[in-house]
CSV table of C-alpha atoms in Angstrom, one decimal:
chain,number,residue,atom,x,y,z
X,196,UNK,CA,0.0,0.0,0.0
X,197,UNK,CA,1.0,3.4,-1.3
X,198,UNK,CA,0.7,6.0,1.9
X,199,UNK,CA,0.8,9.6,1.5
X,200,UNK,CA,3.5,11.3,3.9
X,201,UNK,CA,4.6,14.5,4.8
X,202,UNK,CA,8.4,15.8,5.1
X,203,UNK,CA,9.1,14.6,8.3
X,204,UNK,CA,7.6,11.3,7.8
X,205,UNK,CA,9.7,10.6,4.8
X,206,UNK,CA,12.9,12.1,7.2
X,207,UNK,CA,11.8,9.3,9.8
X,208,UNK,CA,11.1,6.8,7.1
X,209,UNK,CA,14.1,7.0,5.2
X,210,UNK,CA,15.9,6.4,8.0
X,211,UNK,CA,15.1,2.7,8.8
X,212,UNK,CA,16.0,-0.5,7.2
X,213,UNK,CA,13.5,-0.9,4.6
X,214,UNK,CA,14.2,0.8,1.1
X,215,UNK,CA,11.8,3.5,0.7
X,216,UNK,CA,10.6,4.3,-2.4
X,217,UNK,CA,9.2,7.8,-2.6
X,218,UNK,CA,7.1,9.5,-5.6
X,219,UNK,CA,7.5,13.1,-5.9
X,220,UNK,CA,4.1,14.3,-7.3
X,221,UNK,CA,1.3,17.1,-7.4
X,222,UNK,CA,-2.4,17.1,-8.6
X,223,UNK,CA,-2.3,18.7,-11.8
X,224,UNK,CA,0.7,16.7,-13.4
X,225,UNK,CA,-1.0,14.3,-16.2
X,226,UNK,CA,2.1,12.2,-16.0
X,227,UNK,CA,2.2,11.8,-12.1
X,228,UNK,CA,-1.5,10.8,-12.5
X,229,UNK,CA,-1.0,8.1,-15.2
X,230,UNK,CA,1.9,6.4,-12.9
X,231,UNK,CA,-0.2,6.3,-9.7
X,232,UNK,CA,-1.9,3.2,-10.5
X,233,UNK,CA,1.8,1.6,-11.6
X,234,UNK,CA,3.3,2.8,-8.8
X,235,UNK,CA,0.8,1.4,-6.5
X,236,UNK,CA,0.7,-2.4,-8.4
X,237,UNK,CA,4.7,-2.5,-7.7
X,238,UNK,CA,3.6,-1.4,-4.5
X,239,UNK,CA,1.3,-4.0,-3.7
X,240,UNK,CA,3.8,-6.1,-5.5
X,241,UNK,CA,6.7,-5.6,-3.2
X,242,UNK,CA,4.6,-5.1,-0.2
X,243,UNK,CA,6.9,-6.4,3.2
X,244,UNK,CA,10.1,-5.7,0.9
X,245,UNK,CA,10.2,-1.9,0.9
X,246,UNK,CA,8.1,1.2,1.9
X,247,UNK,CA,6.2,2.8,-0.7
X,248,UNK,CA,5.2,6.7,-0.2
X,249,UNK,CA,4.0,9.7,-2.2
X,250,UNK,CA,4.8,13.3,-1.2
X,251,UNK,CA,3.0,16.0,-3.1
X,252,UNK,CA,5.4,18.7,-4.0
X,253,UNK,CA,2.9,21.5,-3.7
X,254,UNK,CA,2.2,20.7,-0.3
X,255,UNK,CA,5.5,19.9,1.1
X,256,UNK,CA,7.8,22.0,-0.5
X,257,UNK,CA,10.1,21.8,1.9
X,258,UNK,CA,11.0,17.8,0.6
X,259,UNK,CA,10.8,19.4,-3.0
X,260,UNK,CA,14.1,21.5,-2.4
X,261,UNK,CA,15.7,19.5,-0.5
X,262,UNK,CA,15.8,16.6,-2.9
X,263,UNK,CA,16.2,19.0,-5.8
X,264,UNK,CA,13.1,18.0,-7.8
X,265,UNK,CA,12.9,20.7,-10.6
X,266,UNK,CA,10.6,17.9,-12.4
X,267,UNK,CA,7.5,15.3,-11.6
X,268,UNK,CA,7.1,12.7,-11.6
X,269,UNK,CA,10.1,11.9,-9.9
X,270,UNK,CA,10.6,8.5,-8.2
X,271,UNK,CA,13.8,8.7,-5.5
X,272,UNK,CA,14.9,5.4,-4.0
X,273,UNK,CA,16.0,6.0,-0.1
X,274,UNK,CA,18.4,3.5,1.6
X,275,UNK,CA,19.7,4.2,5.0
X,276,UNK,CA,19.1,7.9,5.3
X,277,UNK,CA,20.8,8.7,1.5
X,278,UNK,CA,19.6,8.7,-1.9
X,279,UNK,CA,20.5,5.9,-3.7
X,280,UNK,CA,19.1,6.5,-7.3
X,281,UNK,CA,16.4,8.5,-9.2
X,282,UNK,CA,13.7,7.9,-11.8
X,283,UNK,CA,12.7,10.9,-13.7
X,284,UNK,CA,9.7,11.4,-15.2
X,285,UNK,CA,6.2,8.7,-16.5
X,286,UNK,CA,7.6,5.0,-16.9
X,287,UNK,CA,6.4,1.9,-18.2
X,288,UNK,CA,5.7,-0.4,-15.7
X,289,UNK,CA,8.1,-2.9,-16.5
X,290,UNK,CA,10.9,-0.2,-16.3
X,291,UNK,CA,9.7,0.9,-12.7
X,292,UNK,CA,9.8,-2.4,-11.6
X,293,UNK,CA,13.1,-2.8,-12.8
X,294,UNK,CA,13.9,0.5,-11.4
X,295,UNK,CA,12.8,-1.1,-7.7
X,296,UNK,CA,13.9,-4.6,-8.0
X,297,UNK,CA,17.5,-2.9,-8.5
X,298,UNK,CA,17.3,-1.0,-5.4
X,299,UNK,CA,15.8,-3.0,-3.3
C-alpha cells in the first residue's frame, strides 16, 4: 500500500532499514497521475520488501528543495538515510519495476 506522507515522515522513514521508495508528485501533473496506478501495483507487488510513499510537491515544498526535484514525476529510492538512485519522469511499468527490484 501506497501511503501519502509529509516531510518529516519521509525524514523518519528514510531512516530505517526498509528501502523506501518515494514519488514526488502534485495534482495537476497528467504524467504523475498516469503512474499512480503503476506505482501502487509495484507497490502492492513488493509489499513487506520496501516502503512505498508519495509526497506532493505543492504541499510539502520543503521535501521538494531539498531533494532538488525541478521535475514530476520523480521517483527517488532511499536507503539508510541517502539517496541511492532516481527515476525521472512517467515509466512503463516494467521499467519501474526494474527501477525497484535494483534498489531493493
Amino acid at each position: 500500500m501506497v501511503k501519502h506522507v509529509t516531510s518529516n515522515e519521509l525524514e523518519q522513514l528514510i531512516q530505517g532499514d526498509k528501502t523506501v521508495f518515494c514519488d514526488f508528485w502534485a495534482t495537476w501533473c497528467s504524467p504523475c497521475r498516469m503512474l499512480a496506478p503503476v506505482f501502487e501495483k509495484i507497490a502492492e507487488k513488493y509489499e513487506g520488501q520496501a516502503e512505498f510513499v508519495k509526497i506532493n510537491v505543492d504541499e510539502e515544498s520543503e521535501s521538494a528543495m531539498k531533494y532538488r526535484i525541478s521535475s514530476i514525476p520523480n521517483i527517488i529510492a532511499f536507503q539508510k538515510g541517502a539517496v541511492k538512485a532516481n527515476s525521472l519522469g512517467f515509466v512503463p511499468a516494467e521499467m519501474l519495476e526494474n527501477f525497484v527490484k535494483n534498489n531493493l
